[in-house]
Structures are given as C-alpha cells and as structure tokens.
CSV table of C-alpha atoms in Angstrom, one decimal:
chain,number,residue,atom,x,y,z
A,990,SER,CA,122.4,126.3,204.4
A,991,SER,CA,126.0,125.0,204.6
A,992,PHE,CA,127.1,121.4,204.9
A,993,VAL,CA,130.5,120.3,206.2
A,994,GLY,CA,132.5,117.1,205.9
A,995,MET,CA,131.7,113.8,204.2
A,996,VAL,CA,128.3,113.4,205.9
A,997,GLY,CA,127.4,116.9,205.1
A,998,LEU,CA,128.1,116.5,201.4
A,999,LYS,CA,126.2,113.2,201.2
A,1000,ASN,CA,123.2,115.0,202.9
A,1001,ILE,CA,123.4,117.7,200.3
A,1002,PHE,CA,123.4,115.2,197.4
A,1003,GLU,CA,120.4,113.4,198.9
A,1004,LEU,CA,118.5,116.7,198.5
A,1005,THR,CA,118.9,116.4,194.7
A,1006,LEU,CA,116.9,113.1,194.8
A,1007,SER,CA,113.7,115.1,195.4
A,1008,SER,CA,114.2,116.9,192.1
A,1009,LYS,CA,111.2,117.3,189.8
A,1010,SER,CA,113.5,118.6,187.0
A,1011,ASP,CA,116.6,117.2,185.3
A,1012,ILE,CA,119.7,117.4,187.5
A,1013,LEU,CA,122.5,119.5,185.8
A,1014,TRP,CA,125.9,118.6,187.4
A,1015,MET,CA,129.3,120.0,186.6
A,1016,ALA,CA,131.9,117.9,188.5
A,1017,ASN,CA,135.5,116.9,188.5
A,1018,LYS,CA,135.1,113.1,188.2
A,1019,LYS,CA,138.7,112.3,189.3
A,1020,MET,CA,138.4,114.4,192.5
A,1021,SER,CA,134.9,113.1,193.2
A,1022,ASP,CA,136.0,109.5,192.8
A,1023,GLN,CA,139.0,110.0,195.2
A,1024,ILE,CA,136.7,111.4,197.9
A,1025,PHE,CA,133.6,109.3,197.6
A,1026,GLN,CA,134.7,106.1,195.9
A,1027,GLY,CA,132.6,104.3,193.3
A,1028,TYR,CA,130.2,102.6,195.7
A,1029,TYR,CA,128.7,105.9,196.9
A,1030,TRP,CA,128.1,107.0,193.3
A,1031,HIS,CA,126.6,103.7,192.4
A,1032,ASN,CA,124.3,104.0,195.4
A,1033,TYR,CA,123.3,107.5,194.5
A,1034,ALA,CA,122.7,106.7,190.9
A,1035,GLN,CA,120.5,103.7,191.8
A,1036,LYS,CA,118.3,106.0,193.9
A,1037,ARG,CA,118.1,108.6,191.1
A,1038,ILE,CA,117.3,105.9,188.6
A,1039,ASP,CA,114.5,104.4,190.8
A,1040,LYS,CA,113.0,107.9,191.0
A,1041,LYS,CA,113.4,108.3,187.2
A,1042,ILE,CA,115.3,111.6,187.5
A,1043,PRO,CA,117.4,112.4,184.4
A,1044,ILE,CA,120.9,113.8,184.9
A,1045,ARG,CA,123.2,115.7,182.6
A,1046,LEU,CA,126.8,115.7,183.6
A,1047,ILE,CA,129.7,117.8,182.4
A,1048,ILE,CA,133.0,116.3,183.5
A,1049,GLU,CA,136.7,116.7,182.6
A,1050,PRO,CA,138.1,114.7,179.7
A,1051,THR,CA,138.8,111.2,181.0
A,1052,LYS,CA,139.3,107.7,179.6
A,1053,LYS,CA,137.1,106.2,182.3
A,1054,THR,CA,133.6,105.3,181.0
A,1055,ASP,CA,131.6,104.7,184.1
A,1056,TRP,CA,129.9,108.1,183.9
A,1057,ASP,CA,129.3,108.0,180.2
A,1058,THR,CA,126.0,108.7,178.5
A,1059,ASP,CA,123.6,105.8,179.1
A,1060,LYS,CA,119.9,106.3,178.3
A,1061,LYS,CA,119.1,103.2,180.4
A,1062,VAL,CA,120.2,105.0,183.6
A,1063,TRP,CA,118.8,108.4,182.6
A,1064,ARG,CA,122.3,109.9,182.1
A,1065,GLU,CA,123.8,112.1,179.5
A,1066,THR,CA,127.5,113.1,179.8
A,1067,LYS,CA,129.8,115.5,178.0
A,1068,ARG,CA,133.4,116.4,178.6
A,1069,ASN,CA,135.1,119.8,178.9
A,1070,ASP,CA,138.7,120.8,179.7
A,1071,LEU,CA,137.4,123.7,181.9
A,1072,ILE,CA,136.2,121.1,184.5
A,1073,SER,CA,139.8,119.9,185.0
A,1074,ASP,CA,140.7,123.2,186.5
A,1075,LEU,CA,137.8,123.6,188.9
A,1076,ASP,CA,138.2,122.8,192.6
A,1077,ALA,CA,134.5,123.1,193.2
A,1078,SER,CA,131.5,121.4,191.6
A,1079,PHE,CA,127.9,122.7,190.9
A,1080,VAL,CA,124.6,120.9,190.9
A,1081,LEU,CA,121.4,122.6,189.6
A,1082,PHE,CA,117.9,121.2,190.2
A,1083,ASP,CA,114.4,122.7,190.5
A,1084,ASP,CA,115.0,126.2,191.8
A,1085,ASN,CA,118.1,125.2,193.7
A,1086,ILE,CA,121.9,125.2,193.3
A,1087,VAL,CA,124.4,123.3,195.3
A,1088,THR,CA,128.0,124.1,195.1
A,1089,TYR,CA,130.7,122.1,196.9
A,1090,SER,CA,134.4,122.0,197.3
A,1091,LEU,CA,136.4,118.7,197.2
A,1092,GLU,CA,139.5,119.8,199.0
A,1093,LYS,CA,140.4,116.8,201.1
A,1094,GLU,CA,140.8,118.7,204.4
A,1095,LYS,CA,137.8,121.0,203.9
A,1096,LEU,CA,134.8,119.2,202.4
A,1097,PHE,CA,132.3,121.9,202.3
A,1098,GLY,CA,129.0,122.5,200.4
A,1099,VAL,CA,126.3,125.2,200.2
A,1100,PHE,CA,122.7,124.8,199.3
A,1101,ILE,CA,121.0,127.9,197.7
A,1102,LYS,CA,117.2,128.0,197.0
A,1103,ASN,CA,116.9,131.0,194.7
A,1104,LYS,CA,115.3,131.0,191.2
A,1105,ALA,CA,117.4,133.9,189.8
A,1106,ILE,CA,120.7,132.4,190.9
A,1107,LYS,CA,119.7,129.0,189.6
A,1108,LYS,CA,118.6,130.4,186.3
A,1109,SER,CA,121.9,132.3,185.9
A,1110,PHE,CA,123.9,129.1,186.6
A,1111,GLU,CA,121.6,127.2,184.2
A,1112,LYS,CA,122.6,129.6,181.4
A,1113,ILE,CA,126.3,129.0,182.1
A,1114,PHE,CA,125.7,125.3,182.2
A,1115,ASN,CA,123.8,125.3,178.9
A,1116,ARG,CA,126.5,127.3,177.2
A,1117,LEU,CA,129.2,125.0,178.5
A,1118,TRP,CA,127.0,122.0,177.5
A,1119,SER,CA,126.7,123.2,173.9
A,1120,GLU,CA,130.5,123.7,173.7
A,1121,SER,CA,131.4,120.3,175.2
A,1122,LYS,CA,132.0,117.0,173.5
C-alpha cells in the first residue's frame, strides 16, 4: 500500500504501534523534525512507550539529544554518517517494512508486508547498527 502527504505518513507510522517486535528505524532526524515537528514525535513516542514497544534508531550524527538512548522510554539510538545522505527512511517491524520519502513537496510512503524483504533489510540494519556509534 502507498501513503501520500502528511496524513498518509502519520497513518503509516501508526501501523508500527501494533508491533509485536522491536521497531528498527533508520531516519534522518533533521529532515524528520523539519517535516513533523517535535510535538508529533513526542505523541508517537508516548503511544509506543504505553504499549512497551522497544525502538532502535539509527540517525545521522547530531548534537541534539532528544532521540538519544533512554532505557526509560524503551529507546536505543546510534549515529551513522550514511544517514545524513539518505532522502528516505526505513522502518522495520514484525514482518513489515515501511519506507518513506521526506521531500517537502512529495511526502510519500510505502508499506510492504513480506517476510523475505523485511529479513533482508533487517540484515542491512543490523550491519549498520554494529558499525554505528
């Protein structure tokens, strides 16, 4: 399924809140904050915390600390230069992958339910995780 615009992307993120597994998320924080603003992420995080769904984030190197590792909110974060150069983000959960673009004029996301694709992206995520600080 594809999702378009701000509402579409928020709907796609809501799907992750049904996750029975850790959420693995590779995202450009600076771009994400510009599009969604802090209040949305705070809201999303609160719902995720209420459901006790752990998240592992890989973001670009940044001095901002609001997405840092914090066991109290079920979040682990690492930083990697590669993320700075990505115009799309990826979210893995259960047997699903969500990928979305944050180009201002063309907010667009795709939801894929496929075990093989998810497992392949998970291998990429785990390699990147192990190489990140």
